């Protein structure tokens, strides 16, 4: 068996966390390929090393003095090395990085050093080979991840390396400069390594015991999902639930490699298994997620529903203004278009005017302050009464539903409520389905 294990920033923020990580890896010889993040926050209010590197480089590229902050970065690593009692020094690397900063090696290069240096420490601690991600992860000319080039080269390298550390977050461009993924991108590296290694499992170690059924800022102590499918997760992350980088799903999903989310601070917890499973879900509802900040453009016109092309005309107006829509609930004499409020910018009046013009609607109004909530579950399809339970439980709480939309996949029901009802709605749905 081969497992790829990715450890996030809080799992590698200081020496005592490294020791937990080493225990976890040593306890299972199948954990062969390790993808570390840069040191994250040690306590709330602390600064991630990646952010320190960005700040340091910004100062250097303005020609300013960056020694002080650079020294702080060095201290973070030296504290880890001495805390672990390792016989190693990163001084040569620090000097090399300092010179490259003066030579303007780029912001991505700067940010990537967080993972690079951490990877060297993890490799030394475990006695694993260190593979620089710049040699095995590639981006194309346009800056997009290049799977065609990466996978064969990485696969070949892993084929003769039994145990290795591959730093997360970065790779190289065709001109050999360093490029990073977007923030949180070590998750993507882990997924790519898992795909190249044909791993049996990709373990993503973080500081929570899996995906929570609802946002813990809204619901008190929500339960952890035992299993979630890729599609369910996509629906939930679209609505704002985050634990893993969205782009980390694709490489492993294609190869049907499951991801298990685990907690470095509580390794016995089962965590959440993310896989294309046929296993029935433990709850009808796998997760509830939502976001505030939506607006509804309401268009009224007698029998507009019978007019061929009415929706197209309205959507063309939105397209011209660069506005993406979320949902279009409709009636016989009206349509509503739900959009993100910020996407309207300061063009609301123009959009209203243009829609009126193209549809000859009797009234076009905009209602702000709407929240969307997605109730997601793969078992909903085969369970009767899910919508009924949602509506009756919300009715009992006196919560008014403004819109309902069930996707054709039948794995999610989206409802719109007033923003002031957002928290209550999520709590009500959570209690109605999670026992
Ligand atoms: N260290 C990078 C960040 O802070 C990447 C990662 O942690 O995944 O975004």
Short mmCIF file of C-alpha atoms and ligand atoms in Angstrom, two decimals:
data_model
loop_
_atom_site.label_atom_id
_atom_site.label_comp_id
_atom_site.label_asym_id
_atom_site.label_seq_id
_atom_site.Cartn_x
_atom_site.Cartn_y
_atom_site.Cartn_z
CA UNK A 1 0.00 0.00 0.00
CA UNK A 2 1.11 3.55 -0.65
CA UNK A 3 -0.22 6.52 1.23
CA UNK A 4 0.58 10.14 0.46
CA UNK A 5 0.37 12.34 3.54
CA UNK A 6 0.06 16.10 3.42
CA UNK A 7 0.51 18.14 6.58
CA UNK A 8 -0.87 21.67 6.84
CA UNK A 9 0.80 24.70 8.40
CA UNK A 10 -0.54 24.29 11.93
CA UNK A 11 0.69 20.67 11.92
CA UNK A 12 4.21 21.98 11.28
CA UNK A 13 4.18 25.32 13.08
CA UNK A 14 6.75 24.43 15.76
CA UNK A 15 8.98 21.62 17.02
CA UNK A 16 6.35 19.94 19.18
CA UNK A 17 4.02 19.68 16.19
CA UNK A 18 6.82 18.15 14.09
CA UNK A 19 7.15 15.43 16.72
CA UNK A 20 3.46 14.55 16.37
CA UNK A 21 3.89 14.46 12.61
CA UNK A 22 6.93 12.19 12.88
CA UNK A 23 5.01 9.81 15.19
CA UNK A 24 2.14 9.65 12.74
CA UNK A 25 4.40 8.89 9.79
CA UNK A 26 6.55 6.37 11.64
CA UNK A 27 3.51 4.49 12.92
CA UNK A 28 2.61 3.36 9.39
CA UNK A 29 5.26 2.29 6.85
CA UNK A 30 2.71 2.79 4.06
CA UNK A 31 3.00 6.55 4.62
CA UNK A 32 5.73 6.89 2.03
CA UNK A 33 5.40 10.33 0.49
CA UNK A 34 5.11 13.40 2.67
CA UNK A 35 3.98 16.81 1.43
CA UNK A 36 4.55 19.56 4.01
CA UNK A 37 3.20 23.10 4.13
CA UNK A 38 5.24 26.00 5.51
CA UNK A 39 5.11 26.63 9.27
CA UNK A 40 1.70 28.10 10.09
CA UNK A 41 0.38 29.94 13.11
CA UNK A 42 1.51 28.69 16.53
CA UNK A 43 -1.19 30.65 18.34
CA UNK A 44 -3.97 33.00 17.30
CA UNK A 45 -2.46 36.32 16.26
CA UNK A 46 0.76 34.63 15.08
CA UNK A 47 1.93 35.09 11.47
CA UNK A 48 2.30 32.27 8.96
CA UNK A 49 5.81 31.96 7.55
CA UNK A 50 4.36 32.25 4.02
CA UNK A 51 2.99 35.70 4.92
CA UNK A 52 6.33 36.65 6.46
CA UNK A 53 8.06 35.68 3.21
CA UNK A 54 5.63 37.78 1.17
CA UNK A 55 6.20 40.79 3.42
CA UNK A 56 9.95 40.26 3.39
CA UNK A 57 10.10 40.06 -0.39
CA UNK A 58 7.86 43.10 -0.83
CA UNK A 59 10.25 45.08 1.26
CA UNK A 60 13.28 43.74 -0.62
CA UNK A 61 11.77 44.48 -4.02
CA UNK A 62 11.07 48.08 -2.99
CA UNK A 63 14.76 48.31 -2.20
CA UNK A 64 13.92 48.56 1.50
CA UNK A 65 15.57 46.94 4.46
CA UNK A 66 14.35 43.38 4.82
CA UNK A 67 16.96 42.04 7.24
CA UNK A 68 14.80 42.35 10.33
CA UNK A 69 11.89 40.35 9.02
CA UNK A 70 14.27 37.90 7.33
CA UNK A 71 15.89 37.32 10.69
CA UNK A 72 12.47 36.54 12.17
CA UNK A 73 11.90 33.94 9.47
CA UNK A 74 15.30 32.40 10.14
CA UNK A 75 14.45 32.28 13.85
CA UNK A 76 11.26 30.34 13.13
CA UNK A 77 13.22 27.63 11.33
CA UNK A 78 16.16 27.64 13.73
CA UNK A 79 13.78 27.27 16.68
CA UNK A 80 12.26 24.22 15.02
CA UNK A 81 15.67 22.69 14.25
CA UNK A 82 16.97 23.21 17.78
CA UNK A 83 13.65 22.14 19.33
CA UNK A 84 13.98 18.87 17.45
CA UNK A 85 17.67 18.55 18.34
CA UNK A 86 18.55 18.04 14.68
CA UNK A 87 22.11 18.18 13.48
CA UNK A 88 21.53 20.40 10.48
CA UNK A 89 21.90 23.99 9.36
CA UNK A 90 19.92 25.97 6.82
CA UNK A 91 22.42 28.86 6.79
CA UNK A 92 23.56 28.22 3.22
CA UNK A 93 19.93 28.15 2.04
CA UNK A 94 19.15 31.36 3.94
CA UNK A 95 22.08 33.11 2.28
CA UNK A 96 21.07 31.85 -1.14
CA UNK A 97 17.50 33.09 -0.60
CA UNK A 98 18.74 36.47 0.64
CA UNK A 99 20.81 36.96 -2.51
CA UNK A 100 17.90 35.88 -4.70
CA UNK A 101 15.69 38.43 -2.97
CA UNK A 102 18.19 41.14 -3.82
CA UNK A 103 18.22 39.75 -7.39
CA UNK A 104 14.39 40.04 -7.50
CA UNK A 105 13.65 36.33 -7.94
CA UNK A 106 9.91 37.02 -7.68
CA UNK A 107 7.11 36.88 -5.11
CA UNK A 108 6.24 33.29 -5.94
CA UNK A 109 9.83 32.26 -5.39
CA UNK A 110 9.77 34.05 -2.05
CA UNK A 111 6.54 32.41 -0.89
CA UNK A 112 7.67 28.97 -1.99
CA UNK A 113 10.71 29.07 0.30
CA UNK A 114 8.41 28.47 3.27
CA UNK A 115 7.62 24.95 2.05
CA UNK A 116 11.09 24.36 0.62
CA UNK A 117 12.87 24.94 3.93
CA UNK A 118 10.23 23.09 5.94
CA UNK A 119 10.53 20.14 3.57
CA UNK A 120 14.25 19.95 4.25
CA UNK A 121 13.65 19.79 7.99
CA UNK A 122 10.94 17.13 7.68
CA UNK A 123 13.19 15.03 5.41
CA UNK A 124 16.07 15.24 7.87
CA UNK A 125 13.83 14.39 10.83
CA UNK A 126 12.43 11.30 9.11
CA UNK A 127 15.52 10.25 7.20
CA UNK A 128 13.54 10.46 3.93
CA UNK A 129 14.83 11.69 0.55
CA UNK A 130 14.13 15.36 -0.25
CA UNK A 131 12.70 15.99 -3.71
CA UNK A 132 12.57 19.67 -4.68
CA UNK A 133 9.09 20.32 -6.10
CA UNK A 134 10.71 22.58 -8.73
CA UNK A 135 12.17 19.42 -10.34
CA UNK A 136 8.93 17.44 -10.51
CA UNK A 137 5.91 19.80 -10.56
CA UNK A 138 5.49 21.93 -13.68
CA UNK A 139 3.43 24.84 -14.93
CA UNK A 140 2.94 25.75 -18.58
CA UNK A 141 3.72 29.06 -20.31
CA UNK A 142 0.41 30.52 -19.23
CA UNK A 143 1.05 29.62 -15.61
CA UNK A 144 -1.41 26.73 -15.45
CA UNK A 145 -0.48 23.45 -13.78
CA UNK A 146 0.88 21.13 -16.49
CA UNK A 147 -0.24 17.58 -15.66
CA UNK A 148 1.04 16.13 -18.92
CA UNK A 149 4.60 17.10 -18.13
CA UNK A 150 4.42 16.60 -14.37
CA UNK A 151 2.90 13.15 -13.95
CA UNK A 152 5.42 11.07 -15.98
CA UNK A 153 8.45 12.84 -14.52
CA UNK A 154 7.16 12.70 -10.96
CA UNK A 155 6.06 9.07 -11.36
CA UNK A 156 9.47 8.04 -12.63
CA UNK A 157 11.20 9.84 -9.78
CA UNK A 158 8.96 8.20 -7.18
CA UNK A 159 9.42 4.78 -8.78
CA UNK A 160 12.95 4.61 -7.44
CA UNK A 161 12.38 6.61 -4.25
CA UNK A 162 10.70 4.56 -1.57
CA UNK A 163 10.30 7.31 1.01
CA UNK A 164 10.40 11.00 0.16
CA UNK A 165 9.40 14.50 1.19
CA UNK A 166 8.10 16.75 -1.59
CA UNK A 167 7.38 20.33 -0.43
CA UNK A 168 3.90 21.60 -1.24
CA UNK A 169 2.63 24.76 -2.94
CA UNK A 170 5.10 25.30 -5.80
CA UNK A 171 6.71 24.03 -8.96
CA UNK A 172 8.58 25.52 -11.88
CA UNK A 173 7.77 27.35 -15.08
CA UNK A 174 9.19 26.42 -18.50
CA UNK A 175 11.82 29.16 -18.01
CA UNK A 176 12.83 27.57 -14.68
CA UNK A 177 11.44 30.33 -12.49
CA UNK A 178 9.36 29.29 -9.48
CA UNK A 179 5.59 29.49 -9.49
CA UNK A 180 3.14 28.75 -6.69
CA UNK A 181 -0.42 27.53 -6.71
CA UNK A 182 -2.98 29.83 -5.10
CA UNK A 183 -3.01 30.06 -1.30
CA UNK A 184 -3.53 26.76 0.46
CA UNK A 185 -2.02 25.08 -2.58
CA UNK A 186 -0.05 22.39 -0.74
CA UNK A 187 -3.29 20.43 -0.82
CA UNK A 188 -2.97 20.41 -4.62
CA UNK A 189 0.62 19.18 -4.50
CA UNK A 190 -0.49 16.33 -2.22
CA UNK A 191 -3.18 15.38 -4.68
CA UNK A 192 -0.76 15.46 -7.62
CA UNK A 193 1.77 13.32 -5.76
CA UNK A 194 -0.99 10.84 -4.87
CA UNK A 195 -2.03 10.63 -8.52
CA UNK A 196 1.56 10.17 -9.75
CA UNK A 197 2.30 7.53 -7.11
CA UNK A 198 -0.97 5.66 -7.83
CA UNK A 199 -1.52 5.92 -4.11
CA UNK A 200 -4.18 3.91 -2.34
CA UNK A 201 -5.00 6.82 -0.09
CA UNK A 202 -4.27 10.53 0.20
CA UNK A 203 -4.28 11.59 3.84
CA UNK A 204 -4.69 15.29 4.40
CA UNK A 205 -3.63 16.11 7.97
CA UNK A 206 -4.90 19.36 9.43
CA UNK A 207 -6.14 20.80 12.72
CA UNK A 208 -9.76 19.64 12.60
CA UNK A 209 -11.08 16.08 12.72
CA UNK A 210 -12.67 16.18 9.28
CA UNK A 211 -15.36 18.08 7.45
CA UNK A 212 -18.01 19.41 9.78
CA UNK A 213 -21.66 19.00 8.84
CA UNK A 214 -22.19 22.74 9.39
CA UNK A 215 -20.10 25.83 10.02
CA UNK A 216 -18.97 25.76 13.70
CA UNK A 217 -19.33 29.55 13.83
CA UNK A 218 -23.04 29.06 13.25
CA UNK A 219 -23.87 25.69 14.81
CA UNK A 220 -22.57 24.75 18.26
CA UNK A 221 -20.28 21.74 18.07
CA UNK A 222 -21.44 20.30 14.77
CA UNK A 223 -20.77 16.63 14.07
CA UNK A 224 -18.08 15.47 11.65
CA UNK A 225 -19.09 13.87 8.33
CA UNK A 226 -17.94 10.26 8.19
CA UNK A 227 -18.01 10.11 4.41
CA UNK A 228 -18.61 12.65 1.68
CA UNK A 229 -18.52 12.26 -2.09
CA UNK A 230 -16.60 14.57 -4.42
CA UNK A 231 -19.84 15.96 -5.82
CA UNK A 232 -21.29 16.66 -2.42
CA UNK A 233 -18.11 18.41 -1.43
CA UNK A 234 -18.17 20.54 -4.55
CA UNK A 235 -21.69 21.72 -3.74
CA UNK A 236 -20.70 22.47 -0.17
CA UNK A 237 -17.45 24.26 -0.98
CA UNK A 238 -19.22 26.40 -3.53
CA UNK A 239 -21.36 27.59 -0.67
CA UNK A 240 -18.37 28.47 1.41
CA UNK A 241 -17.36 25.36 3.34
CA UNK A 242 -13.57 25.02 3.20
CA UNK A 243 -11.11 22.54 4.61
CA UNK A 244 -9.29 21.50 1.48
CA UNK A 245 -8.32 23.51 -1.61
CA UNK A 246 -10.93 23.06 -4.33
CA UNK A 247 -8.33 22.28 -7.02
CA UNK A 248 -7.00 19.45 -4.90
CA UNK A 249 -10.00 17.30 -5.70
CA UNK A 250 -9.49 16.85 -9.43
CA UNK A 251 -6.17 14.93 -9.70
CA UNK A 252 -7.24 12.24 -7.21
CA UNK A 253 -10.87 12.16 -8.29
CA UNK A 254 -9.82 11.19 -11.82
CA UNK A 255 -7.87 8.25 -10.44
CA UNK A 256 -10.50 7.36 -7.83
CA UNK A 257 -8.03 7.80 -4.98
CA UNK A 258 -9.87 8.54 -1.74
CA UNK A 259 -8.85 11.42 0.52
CA UNK A 260 -9.03 11.10 4.26
CA UNK A 261 -9.04 14.28 6.32
CA UNK A 262 -7.26 13.69 9.64
CA UNK A 263 -6.38 15.72 12.71
CA UNK A 264 -2.69 15.87 13.66
CA UNK A 265 -3.65 16.85 17.20
CA UNK A 266 -6.07 13.97 17.55
CA UNK A 267 -4.84 11.20 15.26
CA UNK A 268 -7.17 8.56 16.68
CA UNK A 269 -10.22 10.38 15.36
CA UNK A 270 -11.51 8.69 12.23
CA UNK A 271 -11.77 11.96 10.29
CA UNK A 272 -13.75 12.23 7.06
CA UNK A 273 -13.37 9.99 4.04
CA UNK A 274 -13.83 11.83 0.76
CA UNK A 275 -14.49 9.28 -1.97
CA UNK A 276 -16.88 8.20 -4.65
CA UNK A 277 -18.62 5.83 -2.33
CA UNK A 278 -21.83 3.90 -2.81
CA UNK A 279 -22.00 3.45 0.91
CA UNK A 280 -25.24 4.94 2.16
CA UNK A 281 -24.68 8.14 4.07
CA UNK A 282 -25.10 8.09 7.83
CA UNK A 283 -27.47 11.06 7.57
CA UNK A 284 -29.89 11.99 4.80
CA UNK A 285 -28.17 15.34 4.83
CA UNK A 286 -24.38 15.19 4.52
CA UNK A 287 -23.83 18.89 5.06
CA UNK A 288 -25.44 22.30 5.24
CA UNK A 289 -23.55 25.37 4.05
CA UNK A 290 -24.49 28.85 3.02
CA UNK A 291 -23.47 32.37 2.30
CA UNK A 292 -24.88 35.82 2.78
CA UNK A 293 -24.55 38.65 0.30
CA UNK A 294 -26.99 37.87 -2.49
CA UNK A 295 -29.52 40.06 -4.29
CA UNK A 296 -32.64 39.16 -6.20
CA UNK A 297 -33.55 41.10 -9.35
CA UNK A 298 -37.32 40.74 -9.60
CA UNK A 299 -38.94 41.22 -13.00
CA UNK A 300 -42.72 41.52 -13.31
CA UNK A 301 -44.67 41.45 -16.54
CA UNK A 302 -48.07 39.99 -17.41
CA UNK A 303 -47.51 36.53 -18.96
CA UNK A 304 -43.77 36.99 -19.33
CA UNK A 305 -43.47 33.25 -18.92
CA UNK A 306 -45.04 32.70 -22.34
CA UNK A 307 -42.59 34.99 -24.10
CA UNK A 308 -39.96 33.11 -26.04
CA UNK A 309 -36.49 34.53 -25.38
CA UNK A 310 -37.36 36.65 -22.34
CA UNK A 311 -34.81 34.92 -20.11
CA UNK A 312 -32.16 35.11 -22.79
CA UNK A 313 -32.65 38.87 -23.11
CA UNK A 314 -32.34 39.37 -19.36
CA UNK A 315 -29.27 37.18 -19.14
CA UNK A 316 -27.68 39.04 -22.03
CA UNK A 317 -28.01 42.23 -20.05
CA UNK A 318 -26.27 40.58 -17.12
CA UNK A 319 -23.59 39.23 -19.42
CA UNK A 320 -22.93 42.70 -20.81
CA UNK A 321 -22.45 43.95 -17.27
CA UNK A 322 -20.23 40.97 -16.38
CA UNK A 323 -22.67 39.61 -13.79
CA UNK A 324 -22.96 35.87 -13.19
CA UNK A 325 -26.29 34.48 -11.96
CA UNK A 326 -26.92 31.85 -9.32
CA UNK A 327 -30.59 30.91 -9.71
CA UNK A 328 -33.65 31.93 -11.75
CA UNK A 329 -36.86 31.08 -9.93
CA UNK A 330 -39.92 31.93 -12.01
CA UNK A 331 -43.68 32.35 -12.00
CA UNK A 332 -46.24 33.00 -14.75
CA UNK A 333 -45.94 36.77 -14.54
CA UNK A 334 -42.48 37.12 -13.02
CA UNK A 335 -38.88 36.02 -12.96
CA UNK A 336 -36.25 36.56 -10.33
CA UNK A 337 -32.55 36.38 -10.92
CA UNK A 338 -30.44 35.75 -7.87
CA UNK A 339 -26.92 37.19 -8.10
CA UNK A 340 -24.07 37.99 -5.76
CA UNK A 341 -24.59 41.55 -4.52
CA UNK A 342 -20.94 42.54 -4.96
CA UNK A 343 -21.04 41.44 -8.61
CA UNK A 344 -23.55 44.23 -9.31
CA UNK A 345 -20.94 46.81 -8.31
CA UNK A 346 -22.34 50.29 -8.86
CA UNK A 347 -24.20 49.22 -11.99
CA UNK A 348 -27.48 48.21 -10.35
CA UNK A 349 -29.43 51.15 -11.79
CA UNK A 350 -28.07 50.58 -15.30
CA UNK A 351 -28.91 46.89 -15.13
CA UNK A 352 -32.46 47.61 -13.97
CA UNK A 353 -32.84 50.16 -16.77
CA UNK A 354 -31.49 47.76 -19.43
CA UNK A 355 -33.64 44.83 -18.30
CA UNK A 356 -36.71 47.06 -18.37
CA UNK A 357 -35.79 48.14 -21.87
CA UNK A 358 -35.24 44.67 -23.35
CA UNK A 359 -38.26 43.02 -21.67
CA UNK A 360 -40.71 45.97 -21.44
CA UNK A 361 -41.38 44.71 -17.91
CA UNK A 362 -43.91 46.60 -15.84
CA UNK A 363 -41.54 46.60 -12.91
CA UNK A 364 -37.95 45.63 -12.18
CA UNK A 365 -36.84 45.85 -8.56
CA UNK A 366 -33.79 44.71 -6.65
CA UNK A 367 -33.94 43.14 -3.22
CA UNK A 368 -30.68 42.92 -1.25
CA UNK A 369 -29.81 41.12 1.95
CA UNK A 370 -30.47 37.57 0.83
CA UNK A 371 -28.70 34.45 2.08
CA UNK A 372 -28.48 31.18 0.16
CA UNK A 373 -28.28 27.88 1.97
CA UNK A 374 -27.48 24.55 0.34
CA UNK A 375 -28.72 21.37 1.95
CA UNK A 376 -26.57 18.62 0.43
CA UNK A 377 -26.83 14.84 0.65
CA UNK A 378 -26.37 11.96 -1.74
CA UNK A 379 -29.12 10.01 0.01
CA UNK A 380 -31.71 12.73 -0.55
CA UNK A 381 -32.51 11.31 -3.95
CA UNK A 382 -33.85 8.10 -2.48
CA UNK A 383 -35.45 9.60 0.59
CA UNK A 384 -38.94 10.97 0.52
CA UNK A 385 -39.93 14.02 2.46
CA UNK A 386 -36.61 15.84 2.67
CA UNK A 387 -38.06 19.05 1.26
CA UNK A 388 -41.10 18.56 3.47
CA UNK A 389 -38.92 18.32 6.57
CA UNK A 390 -36.99 21.44 5.58
CA UNK A 391 -40.15 23.47 5.00
CA UNK A 392 -42.09 22.32 8.02
CA UNK A 393 -39.14 22.79 10.38
CA UNK A 394 -38.53 26.30 9.05
CA UNK A 395 -42.25 27.12 9.20
CA UNK A 396 -42.31 26.10 12.85
CA UNK A 397 -39.52 28.59 13.46
CA UNK A 398 -41.41 31.25 11.56
CA UNK A 399 -38.70 31.53 8.92
CA UNK A 400 -39.85 32.70 5.53
CA UNK A 401 -38.36 30.93 2.50
CA UNK A 402 -37.89 33.27 -0.45
CA UNK A 403 -36.81 30.73 -3.06
CA UNK A 404 -36.28 27.00 -3.49
CA UNK A 405 -34.14 25.30 -6.10
CA UNK A 406 -33.41 21.62 -6.38
CA UNK A 407 -30.67 20.68 -8.85
CA UNK A 408 -31.33 17.90 -11.34
CA UNK A 409 -28.74 15.73 -9.62
CA UNK A 410 -31.08 15.77 -6.60
CA UNK A 411 -28.17 15.88 -4.22
CA UNK A 412 -28.87 19.41 -3.12
CA UNK A 413 -31.71 21.74 -2.30
CA UNK A 414 -30.90 25.43 -2.22
CA UNK A 415 -33.12 27.83 -0.35
CA UNK A 416 -32.99 31.59 -0.03
CA UNK A 417 -33.89 33.40 3.17
CA UNK A 418 -33.39 36.91 4.51
CA UNK A 419 -29.87 37.42 5.82
CA UNK A 420 -31.19 38.06 9.31
CA UNK A 421 -32.62 34.51 9.32
CA UNK A 422 -29.39 32.90 8.09
CA UNK A 423 -28.04 31.51 11.37
CA UNK A 424 -31.45 30.35 12.58
CA UNK A 425 -32.13 28.61 9.28
CA UNK A 426 -28.89 26.65 9.35
CA UNK A 427 -29.44 25.64 12.97
CA UNK A 428 -33.01 24.57 12.30
CA UNK A 429 -32.06 22.42 9.32
CA UNK A 430 -29.11 20.94 11.19
CA UNK A 431 -31.30 19.91 14.13
CA UNK A 432 -33.98 18.53 11.85
CA UNK A 433 -31.59 16.11 10.14
CA UNK A 434 -28.66 15.43 12.42
CA UNK A 435 -29.57 13.29 15.39
N1 LIG B 1 1.87 27.93 2.76
C1 LIG B 1 0.93 28.22 1.72
C2 LIG B 1 -0.15 29.15 2.24
O1 LIG B 1 -0.04 29.65 3.33
C3 LIG B 1 0.38 27.01 1.07
C4 LIG B 1 -0.28 26.03 1.99
O2 LIG B 1 -0.17 26.11 3.20
O3 LIG B 1 -0.97 25.15 1.49
O4 LIG B 1 -1.09 29.43 1.53
#
